[in-house]
JSON list of C-alpha atoms in Angstrom, two decimals:
[
{"chain": "A", "resi": 1, "resn": "MET", "atom": "CA", "xyz": [0.00, 0.01, 0.00]},
{"chain": "A", "resi": 2, "resn": "ARG", "atom": "CA", "xyz": [2.81, 2.40, 0.88]},
{"chain": "A", "resi": 3, "resn": "GLN", "atom": "CA", "xyz": [4.47, 1.50, -2.43]},
{"chain": "A", "resi": 4, "resn": "MET", "atom": "CA", "xyz": [1.34, 2.51, -4.33]},
{"chain": "A", "resi": 5, "resn": "ALA", "atom": "CA", "xyz": [1.33, 5.88, -2.59]},
{"chain": "A", "resi": 6, "resn": "LEU", "atom": "CA", "xyz": [4.95, 6.35, -3.66]},
{"chain": "A", "resi": 7, "resn": "LEU", "atom": "CA", "xyz": [4.13, 5.51, -7.23]},
{"chain": "A", "resi": 8, "resn": "GLY", "atom": "CA", "xyz": [1.15, 7.88, -7.29]},
{"chain": "A", "resi": 9, "resn": "ILE", "atom": "CA", "xyz": [3.15, 10.79, -5.90]},
{"chain": "A", "resi": 10, "resn": "MET", "atom": "CA", "xyz": [6.53, 10.30, -7.49]},
{"chain": "A", "resi": 11, "resn": "GLY", "atom": "CA", "xyz": [6.18, 7.80, -10.36]},
{"chain": "A", "resi": 12, "resn": "LEU", "atom": "CA", "xyz": [9.11, 5.81, -9.01]},
{"chain": "A", "resi": 13, "resn": "LEU", "atom": "CA", "xyz": [9.52, 2.12, -8.80]},
{"chain": "A", "resi": 14, "resn": "VAL", "atom": "CA", "xyz": [11.75, 1.34, -5.85]},
{"chain": "A", "resi": 15, "resn": "ALA", "atom": "CA", "xyz": [11.44, -1.67, -3.60]},
{"chain": "A", "resi": 16, "resn": "SER", "atom": "CA", "xyz": [9.55, -0.94, -0.41]},
{"chain": "A", "resi": 17, "resn": "PRO", "atom": "CA", "xyz": [11.49, -1.66, 2.80]},
{"chain": "A", "resi": 18, "resn": "SER", "atom": "CA", "xyz": [9.40, -4.74, 3.54]},
{"chain": "A", "resi": 19, "resn": "GLN", "atom": "CA", "xyz": [9.97, -6.17, 0.06]},
{"chain": "A", "resi": 20, "resn": "ALA", "atom": "CA", "xyz": [13.59, -5.39, 0.05]},
{"chain": "A", "resi": 21, "resn": "GLN", "atom": "CA", "xyz": [14.22, -6.69, 3.56]},
{"chain": "A", "resi": 22, "resn": "ALA", "atom": "CA", "xyz": [12.38, -9.92, 2.82]},
{"chain": "A", "resi": 23, "resn": "ALA", "atom": "CA", "xyz": [14.36, -10.38, -0.36]},
{"chain": "A", "resi": 24, "resn": "GLY", "atom": "CA", "xyz": [17.61, -9.27, 1.25]},
{"chain": "A", "resi": 25, "resn": "THR", "atom": "CA", "xyz": [18.37, -7.19, -1.82]},
{"chain": "A", "resi": 26, "resn": "ALA", "atom": "CA", "xyz": [18.10, -3.57, -0.74]},
{"chain": "A", "resi": 27, "resn": "ASP", "atom": "CA", "xyz": [21.25, -1.60, -0.15]},
{"chain": "A", "resi": 28, "resn": "LEU", "atom": "CA", "xyz": [21.73, 1.15, 2.40]},
{"chain": "A", "resi": 29, "resn": "ALA", "atom": "CA", "xyz": [20.94, 3.91, -0.12]},
{"chain": "A", "resi": 30, "resn": "THR", "atom": "CA", "xyz": [17.66, 2.26, -1.18]},
{"chain": "A", "resi": 31, "resn": "ARG", "atom": "CA", "xyz": [16.57, 1.68, 2.42]},
{"chain": "A", "resi": 32, "resn": "PHE", "atom": "CA", "xyz": [17.45, 5.26, 3.31]},
{"chain": "A", "resi": 33, "resn": "PHE", "atom": "CA", "xyz": [15.54, 6.57, 0.29]},
{"chain": "A", "resi": 34, "resn": "ASN", "atom": "CA", "xyz": [12.48, 4.44, 1.00]},
{"chain": "A", "resi": 35, "resn": "ALA", "atom": "CA", "xyz": [12.12, 5.93, 4.43]},
{"chain": "A", "resi": 36, "resn": "ILE", "atom": "CA", "xyz": [11.19, 9.20, 2.72]},
{"chain": "A", "resi": 37, "resn": "PRO", "atom": "CA", "xyz": [7.90, 8.12, 1.13]},
{"chain": "A", "resi": 38, "resn": "ASP", "atom": "CA", "xyz": [7.13, 5.27, 3.54]},
{"chain": "A", "resi": 39, "resn": "ILE", "atom": "CA", "xyz": [7.52, 7.30, 6.70]},
{"chain": "A", "resi": 40, "resn": "CYS", "atom": "CA", "xyz": [8.10, 11.01, 6.04]},
{"chain": "A", "resi": 41, "resn": "PHE", "atom": "CA", "xyz": [5.33, 11.52, 3.51]},
{"chain": "A", "resi": 42, "resn": "GLN", "atom": "CA", "xyz": [2.85, 10.20, 6.09]},
{"chain": "A", "resi": 43, "resn": "THR", "atom": "CA", "xyz": [4.44, 12.28, 8.84]},
{"chain": "A", "resi": 44, "resn": "ALA", "atom": "CA", "xyz": [4.13, 15.39, 6.68]},
{"chain": "A", "resi": 45, "resn": "ARG", "atom": "CA", "xyz": [0.42, 14.63, 6.37]},
{"chain": "A", "resi": 46, "resn": "GLY", "atom": "CA", "xyz": [-0.02, 14.49, 10.15]},
{"chain": "A", "resi": 47, "resn": "LYS", "atom": "CA", "xyz": [0.49, 10.79, 10.69]},
{"chain": "A", "resi": 48, "resn": "PRO", "atom": "CA", "xyz": [3.95, 10.37, 12.24]},
{"chain": "A", "resi": 49, "resn": "PRO", "atom": "CA", "xyz": [5.15, 6.96, 13.42]},
{"chain": "A", "resi": 50, "resn": "THR", "atom": "CA", "xyz": [4.30, 6.01, 16.98]},
{"chain": "A", "resi": 51, "resn": "GLN", "atom": "CA", "xyz": [5.35, 3.23, 19.29]},
{"chain": "A", "resi": 52, "resn": "GLU", "atom": "CA", "xyz": [2.18, 1.42, 18.21]},
{"chain": "A", "resi": 53, "resn": "THR", "atom": "CA", "xyz": [2.79, 1.78, 14.45]},
{"chain": "A", "resi": 54, "resn": "ALA", "atom": "CA", "xyz": [6.57, 1.43, 14.41]},
{"chain": "A", "resi": 55, "resn": "ALA", "atom": "CA", "xyz": [6.64, -2.30, 13.82]},
{"chain": "A", "resi": 56, "resn": "SER", "atom": "CA", "xyz": [4.35, -2.09, 10.79]},
{"chain": "A", "resi": 57, "resn": "LEU", "atom": "CA", "xyz": [6.75, 0.53, 9.34]},
{"chain": "A", "resi": 58, "resn": "LEU", "atom": "CA", "xyz": [9.77, -1.68, 10.03]},
{"chain": "A", "resi": 59, "resn": "LEU", "atom": "CA", "xyz": [11.00, 0.72, 12.66]},
{"chain": "A", "resi": 60, "resn": "GLU", "atom": "CA", "xyz": [12.02, 0.34, 16.28]},
{"chain": "A", "resi": 61, "resn": "SER", "atom": "CA", "xyz": [12.18, 3.06, 18.93]},
{"chain": "A", "resi": 62, "resn": "ALA", "atom": "CA", "xyz": [15.62, 4.51, 19.32]},
{"chain": "A", "resi": 63, "resn": "SER", "atom": "CA", "xyz": [16.21, 5.43, 22.91]},
{"chain": "A", "resi": 64, "resn": "GLU", "atom": "CA", "xyz": [19.79, 6.21, 22.03]},
{"chain": "A", "resi": 65, "resn": "VAL", "atom": "CA", "xyz": [21.09, 8.01, 18.88]},
{"chain": "A", "resi": 66, "resn": "PRO", "atom": "CA", "xyz": [24.68, 8.76, 18.04]},
{"chain": "A", "resi": 67, "resn": "PRO", "atom": "CA", "xyz": [26.04, 11.77, 19.95]},
{"chain": "A", "resi": 68, "resn": "THR", "atom": "CA", "xyz": [26.56, 13.83, 16.77]},
{"chain": "A", "resi": 69, "resn": "VAL", "atom": "CA", "xyz": [22.95, 13.14, 15.70]},
{"chain": "A", "resi": 70, "resn": "LYS", "atom": "CA", "xyz": [21.71, 14.23, 19.16]},
{"chain": "A", "resi": 71, "resn": "ALA", "atom": "CA", "xyz": [23.87, 17.37, 18.99]},
{"chain": "A", "resi": 72, "resn": "HIS", "atom": "CA", "xyz": [22.95, 18.39, 15.43]},
{"chain": "A", "resi": 73, "resn": "PHE", "atom": "CA", "xyz": [19.20, 17.58, 15.90]},
{"chain": "A", "resi": 74, "resn": "ASN", "atom": "CA", "xyz": [18.76, 18.52, 19.55]},
{"chain": "A", "resi": 75, "resn": "ARG", "atom": "CA", "xyz": [15.17, 19.81, 19.03]},
{"chain": "A", "resi": 76, "resn": "VAL", "atom": "CA", "xyz": [13.93, 16.47, 17.73]},
{"chain": "A", "resi": 77, "resn": "PRO", "atom": "CA", "xyz": [12.32, 14.62, 20.70]},
{"chain": "A", "resi": 78, "resn": "THR", "atom": "CA", "xyz": [11.34, 11.28, 19.12]},
{"chain": "A", "resi": 79, "resn": "TRP", "atom": "CA", "xyz": [13.66, 8.96, 17.30]},
{"chain": "A", "resi": 80, "resn": "PHE", "atom": "CA", "xyz": [13.20, 5.64, 15.54]},
{"chain": "A", "resi": 81, "resn": "ARG", "atom": "CA", "xyz": [15.69, 3.46, 13.77]},
{"chain": "A", "resi": 82, "resn": "LEU", "atom": "CA", "xyz": [15.21, 1.39, 10.65]},
{"chain": "A", "resi": 83, "resn": "LYS", "atom": "CA", "xyz": [15.19, -2.29, 11.66]},
{"chain": "A", "resi": 84, "resn": "ALA", "atom": "CA", "xyz": [17.10, -3.26, 8.56]},
{"chain": "A", "resi": 85, "resn": "GLN", "atom": "CA", "xyz": [19.86, -0.62, 9.20]},
{"chain": "A", "resi": 86, "resn": "PRO", "atom": "CA", "xyz": [19.60, 0.09, 12.94]},
{"chain": "A", "resi": 87, "resn": "ASP", "atom": "CA", "xyz": [22.98, 1.79, 13.21]},
{"chain": "A", "resi": 88, "resn": "GLU", "atom": "CA", "xyz": [22.84, 3.75, 9.99]},
{"chain": "A", "resi": 89, "resn": "VAL", "atom": "CA", "xyz": [19.28, 5.10, 9.45]},
{"chain": "A", "resi": 90, "resn": "PHE", "atom": "CA", "xyz": [17.49, 7.17, 12.11]},
{"chain": "A", "resi": 91, "resn": "ILE", "atom": "CA", "xyz": [14.08, 8.85, 11.67]},
{"chain": "A", "resi": 92, "resn": "GLY", "atom": "CA", "xyz": [13.33, 11.85, 13.84]},
{"chain": "A", "resi": 93, "resn": "VAL", "atom": "CA", "xyz": [9.85, 13.40, 14.35]},
{"chain": "A", "resi": 94, "resn": "GLY", "atom": "CA", "xyz": [8.11, 15.81, 16.70]},
{"chain": "A", "resi": 95, "resn": "ASP", "atom": "CA", "xyz": [10.17, 19.00, 16.56]},
{"chain": "A", "resi": 96, "resn": "SER", "atom": "CA", "xyz": [7.42, 20.73, 14.60]},
{"chain": "A", "resi": 97, "resn": "PRO", "atom": "CA", "xyz": [4.09, 19.60, 13.16]},
{"chain": "A", "resi": 98, "resn": "GLY", "atom": "CA", "xyz": [4.60, 17.50, 10.03]},
{"chain": "A", "resi": 99, "resn": "ALA", "atom": "CA", "xyz": [8.43, 17.63, 10.07]},
{"chain": "A", "resi": 100, "resn": "CYS", "atom": "CA", "xyz": [10.34, 14.47, 9.46]},
{"chain": "A", "resi": 101, "resn": "HIS", "atom": "CA", "xyz": [14.09, 13.90, 9.37]},
{"chain": "A", "resi": 102, "resn": "VAL", "atom": "CA", "xyz": [15.91, 10.86, 8.00]},
{"chain": "A", "resi": 103, "resn": "VAL", "atom": "CA", "xyz": [19.47, 10.85, 9.20]},
{"chain": "A", "resi": 104, "resn": "LEU", "atom": "CA", "xyz": [22.33, 8.79, 7.79]},
{"chain": "A", "resi": 105, "resn": "ALA", "atom": "CA", "xyz": [24.91, 7.82, 10.39]},
{"chain": "A", "resi": 106, "resn": "ASN", "atom": "CA", "xyz": [27.85, 5.51, 11.10]},
{"chain": "A", "resi": 107, "resn": "THR", "atom": "CA", "xyz": [28.76, 4.72, 7.54]},
{"chain": "A", "resi": 108, "resn": "LYS", "atom": "CA", "xyz": [31.35, 5.54, 4.95]},
{"chain": "A", "resi": 109, "resn": "GLN", "atom": "CA", "xyz": [28.76, 5.29, 2.15]},
{"chain": "A", "resi": 110, "resn": "THR", "atom": "CA", "xyz": [27.95, 9.01, 2.46]},
{"chain": "A", "resi": 111, "resn": "VAL", "atom": "CA", "xyz": [28.59, 9.89, -1.19]},
{"chain": "A", "resi": 112, "resn": "GLU", "atom": "CA", "xyz": [26.84, 6.80, -2.55]},
{"chain": "A", "resi": 113, "resn": "VAL", "atom": "CA", "xyz": [23.68, 7.36, -0.47]},
{"chain": "A", "resi": 114, "resn": "ARG", "atom": "CA", "xyz": [23.56, 11.12, -1.21]},
{"chain": "A", "resi": 115, "resn": "THR", "atom": "CA", "xyz": [24.03, 10.54, -4.96]},
{"chain": "A", "resi": 116, "resn": "LYS", "atom": "CA", "xyz": [21.39, 7.82, -5.19]},
{"chain": "A", "resi": 117, "resn": "VAL", "atom": "CA", "xyz": [18.83, 9.70, -3.16]},
{"chain": "A", "resi": 118, "resn": "ALA", "atom": "CA", "xyz": [19.23, 12.81, -5.34]},
{"chain": "A", "resi": 119, "resn": "ALA", "atom": "CA", "xyz": [18.97, 10.72, -8.52]},
{"chain": "A", "resi": 120, "resn": "LEU", "atom": "CA", "xyz": [15.88, 8.92, -7.32]},
{"chain": "A", "resi": 121, "resn": "LEU", "atom": "CA", "xyz": [14.15, 12.17, -6.30]},
{"chain": "A", "resi": 122, "resn": "LYS", "atom": "CA", "xyz": [14.88, 13.64, -9.74]},
{"chain": "A", "resi": 123, "resn": "ALA", "atom": "CA", "xyz": [13.70, 10.48, -11.49]},
{"chain": "A", "resi": 124, "resn": "GLY", "atom": "CA", "xyz": [10.55, 10.61, -9.46]},
{"chain": "A", "resi": 125, "resn": "GLY", "atom": "CA", "xyz": [9.62, 14.05, -10.69]},
{"chain": "A", "resi": 126, "resn": "PHE", "atom": "CA", "xyz": [11.05, 16.23, -7.90]},
{"chain": "A", "resi": 127, "resn": "GLN", "atom": "CA", "xyz": [12.61, 19.45, -9.21]},
{"chain": "A", "resi": 128, "resn": "VAL", "atom": "CA", "xyz": [15.71, 20.99, -7.67]},
{"chain": "A", "resi": 129, "resn": "VAL", "atom": "CA", "xyz": [14.74, 24.56, -6.73]},
{"chain": "A", "resi": 130, "resn": "HIS", "atom": "CA", "xyz": [17.95, 25.32, -4.87]},
{"chain": "A", "resi": 131, "resn": "GLU", "atom": "CA", "xyz": [21.46, 23.84, -4.82]},
{"chain": "A", "resi": 132, "resn": "ASN", "atom": "CA", "xyz": [24.51, 25.07, -2.98]},
{"chain": "A", "resi": 133, "resn": "THR", "atom": "CA", "xyz": [27.31, 25.15, -5.49]},
{"chain": "A", "resi": 134, "resn": "ILE", "atom": "CA", "xyz": [30.00, 26.73, -3.32]},
{"chain": "A", "resi": 135, "resn": "PRO", "atom": "CA", "xyz": [33.19, 24.59, -3.67]},
{"chain": "A", "resi": 136, "resn": "GLY", "atom": "CA", "xyz": [34.25, 23.00, -0.44]},
{"chain": "A", "resi": 137, "resn": "SER", "atom": "CA", "xyz": [30.93, 23.43, 1.30]},
{"chain": "A", "resi": 138, "resn": "ASP", "atom": "CA", "xyz": [28.40, 20.77, 2.20]},
{"chain": "A", "resi": 139, "resn": "ILE", "atom": "CA", "xyz": [25.78, 19.66, -0.31]},
{"chain": "A", "resi": 140, "resn": "ASP", "atom": "CA", "xyz": [22.51, 21.47, 0.28]},
{"chain": "A", "resi": 141, "resn": "MET", "atom": "CA", "xyz": [19.70, 20.79, -2.22]},
{"chain": "A", "resi": 142, "resn": "LEU", "atom": "CA", "xyz": [16.02, 21.61, -2.02]},
{"chain": "A", "resi": 143, "resn": "PHE", "atom": "CA", "xyz": [13.64, 19.45, -4.03]},
{"chain": "A", "resi": 144, "resn": "VAL", "atom": "CA", "xyz": [9.93, 20.19, -4.57]},
{"chain": "A", "resi": 145, "resn": "SER", "atom": "CA", "xyz": [7.05, 18.24, -6.10]},
{"chain": "A", "resi": 146, "resn": "LYS", "atom": "CA", "xyz": [3.38, 19.19, -6.46]},
{"chain": "A", "resi": 147, "resn": "ALA", "atom": "CA", "xyz": [1.20, 16.80, -4.54]},
{"chain": "A", "resi": 148, "resn": "PRO", "atom": "CA", "xyz": [-2.63, 16.75, -4.40]},
{"chain": "A", "resi": 149, "resn": "ASP", "atom": "CA", "xyz": [-2.56, 18.41, -0.97]},
{"chain": "A", "resi": 150, "resn": "GLY", "atom": "CA", "xyz": [0.22, 20.98, -1.51]},
{"chain": "A", "resi": 151, "resn": "TYR", "atom": "CA", "xyz": [3.92, 20.88, -2.29]},
{"chain": "A", "resi": 152, "resn": "MET", "atom": "CA", "xyz": [6.20, 18.23, -0.83]},
{"chain": "A", "resi": 153, "resn": "LEU", "atom": "CA", "xyz": [9.56, 19.82, 0.04]},
{"chain": "A", "resi": 154, "resn": "ILE", "atom": "CA", "xyz": [12.64, 17.75, 0.58]},
{"chain": "A", "resi": 155, "resn": "SER", "atom": "CA", "xyz": [15.91, 19.21, 1.76]},
{"chain": "A", "resi": 156, "resn": "LEU", "atom": "CA", "xyz": [18.98, 17.05, 1.22]},
{"chain": "A", "resi": 157, "resn": "GLN", "atom": "CA", "xyz": [21.98, 18.08, 3.27]},
{"chain": "A", "resi": 158, "resn": "ALA", "atom": "CA", "xyz": [25.16, 16.05, 3.33]},
{"chain": "A", "resi": 159, "resn": "PRO", "atom": "CA", "xyz": [28.91, 16.55, 3.42]},
{"chain": "A", "resi": 160, "resn": "ARG", "atom": "CA", "xyz": [30.69, 16.19, 0.06]},
{"chain": "A", "resi": 161, "resn": "ASN", "atom": "CA", "xyz": [32.81, 13.41, 1.57]},
{"chain": "A", "resi": 162, "resn": "VAL", "atom": "CA", "xyz": [32.79, 11.17, 4.58]},
{"chain": "A", "resi": 163, "resn": "VAL", "atom": "CA", "xyz": [33.38, 13.07, 7.83]},
{"chain": "A", "resi": 164, "resn": "ARG", "atom": "CA", "xyz": [34.78, 11.80, 11.17]},
{"chain": "A", "resi": 165, "resn": "ASP", "atom": "CA", "xyz": [35.83, 8.58, 9.41]},
{"chain": "A", "resi": 166, "resn": "GLY", "atom": "CA", "xyz": [32.15, 7.62, 9.04]},
{"chain": "A", "resi": 167, "resn": "ILE", "atom": "CA", "xyz": [31.30, 7.99, 12.75]},
{"chain": "A", "resi": 168, "resn": "GLY", "atom": "CA", "xyz": [28.13, 9.87, 13.58]},
{"chain": "A", "resi": 169, "resn": "ASP", "atom": "CA", "xyz": [25.77, 11.70, 11.27]},
{"chain": "A", "resi": 170, "resn": "GLN", "atom": "CA", "xyz": [26.80, 11.78, 7.62]},
{"chain": "A", "resi": 171, "resn": "GLY", "atom": "CA", "xyz": [23.87, 13.73, 6.15]},
{"chain": "A", "resi": 172, "resn": "ALA", "atom": "CA", "xyz": [20.12, 14.02, 6.38]},
{"chain": "A", "resi": 173, "resn": "VAL", "atom": "CA", "xyz": [16.89, 14.52, 4.50]},
{"chain": "A", "resi": 174, "resn": "HIS", "atom": "CA", "xyz": [14.21, 16.82, 5.89]},
{"chain": "A", "resi": 175, "resn": "VAL", "atom": "CA", "xyz": [10.64, 16.53, 4.62]},
{"chain": "A", "resi": 176, "resn": "LYS", "atom": "CA", "xyz": [7.73, 18.97, 4.98]},
{"chain": "A", "resi": 177, "resn": "LEU", "atom": "CA", "xyz": [4.43, 19.41, 3.18]},
{"chain": "A", "resi": 178, "resn": "MET", "atom": "CA", "xyz": [3.66, 23.05, 2.43]},
{"chain": "A", "resi": 179, "resn": "PRO", "atom": "CA", "xyz": [0.15, 24.28, 1.49]},
{"chain": "A", "resi": 180, "resn": "ALA", "atom": "CA", "xyz": [-0.04, 25.22, -2.22]},
{"chain": "A", "resi": 181, "resn": "ALA", "atom": "CA", "xyz": [-0.97, 28.87, -1.56]},
{"chain": "A", "resi": 182, "resn": "MET", "atom": "CA", "xyz": [1.94, 29.37, 0.84]},
{"chain": "A", "resi": 183, "resn": "PHE", "atom": "CA", "xyz": [4.49, 27.79, -1.50]},
{"chain": "A", "resi": 184, "resn": "GLU", "atom": "CA", "xyz": [3.22, 29.69, -4.57]},
{"chain": "A", "resi": 185, "resn": "SER", "atom": "CA", "xyz": [3.31, 32.98, -2.62]},
{"chain": "A", "resi": 186, "resn": "MET", "atom": "CA", "xyz": [6.87, 32.27, -1.51]},
{"chain": "A", "resi": 187, "resn": "ILE", "atom": "CA", "xyz": [7.98, 31.46, -5.09]},
{"chain": "A", "resi": 188, "resn": "SER", "atom": "CA", "xyz": [6.27, 34.56, -6.55]},
{"chain": "A", "resi": 189, "resn": "LYS", "atom": "CA", "xyz": [8.34, 36.77, -4.20]},
{"chain": "A", "resi": 190, "resn": "ARG", "atom": "CA", "xyz": [11.65, 35.47, -5.55]}
]
C-alpha cells in the first residue's frame, strides 16, 4: 500500500522496505531513500510513526542516537531506527508539526547514499529549486514536487565526503508538506 502511494506521488519504482528486507536485496541507499515516502510523506500529512505503528513501518524506537545526531538535531524529541539498518538510518519526528528527518549515520557510504537519493528524487519528478554550489561546502539541495494536498519539500543536506571517518551523522533529508498557496506565494516573491 505504501508502495502505491509512492508511485502515485513520485512515479518511482523502488522496492519498499518490507519487500527489500524480505528479499535481502536492498542496499543502504535504497533503504534510506524508501524511508522518505514510507515514513516522512505520512508524517508530513499528520501521521507520524508512533510506538504502536513502528513495527508495521519496520522501525524500532531509538532510545539512544549517536552523539553527533543528538547534537545536530537537539530539538527532535522522538527517534526511531530502521530495523534493517539500525545503526545507519534514524528517523526523527516531533520538533514541529509534520516535520520528518531521515538521518544517515555511522557509515562511509555518504557519497553513494547522497548521490542515489538525489537521482531517485529527480527520477521521481522532484525538481531542484535550490542547490548550494559553493566549492568545499556541504551539499545542500532543495527538491519540490506538487502533490494533491500541497507541495512536498525535501531538503537534502550532506557533506561532500565522509566526515569523522564515518562515525556519527553523515547527512540528512528533511521533509515537509507546504500548503499550495503558501508555496506559490513564496515562489512569486523570488
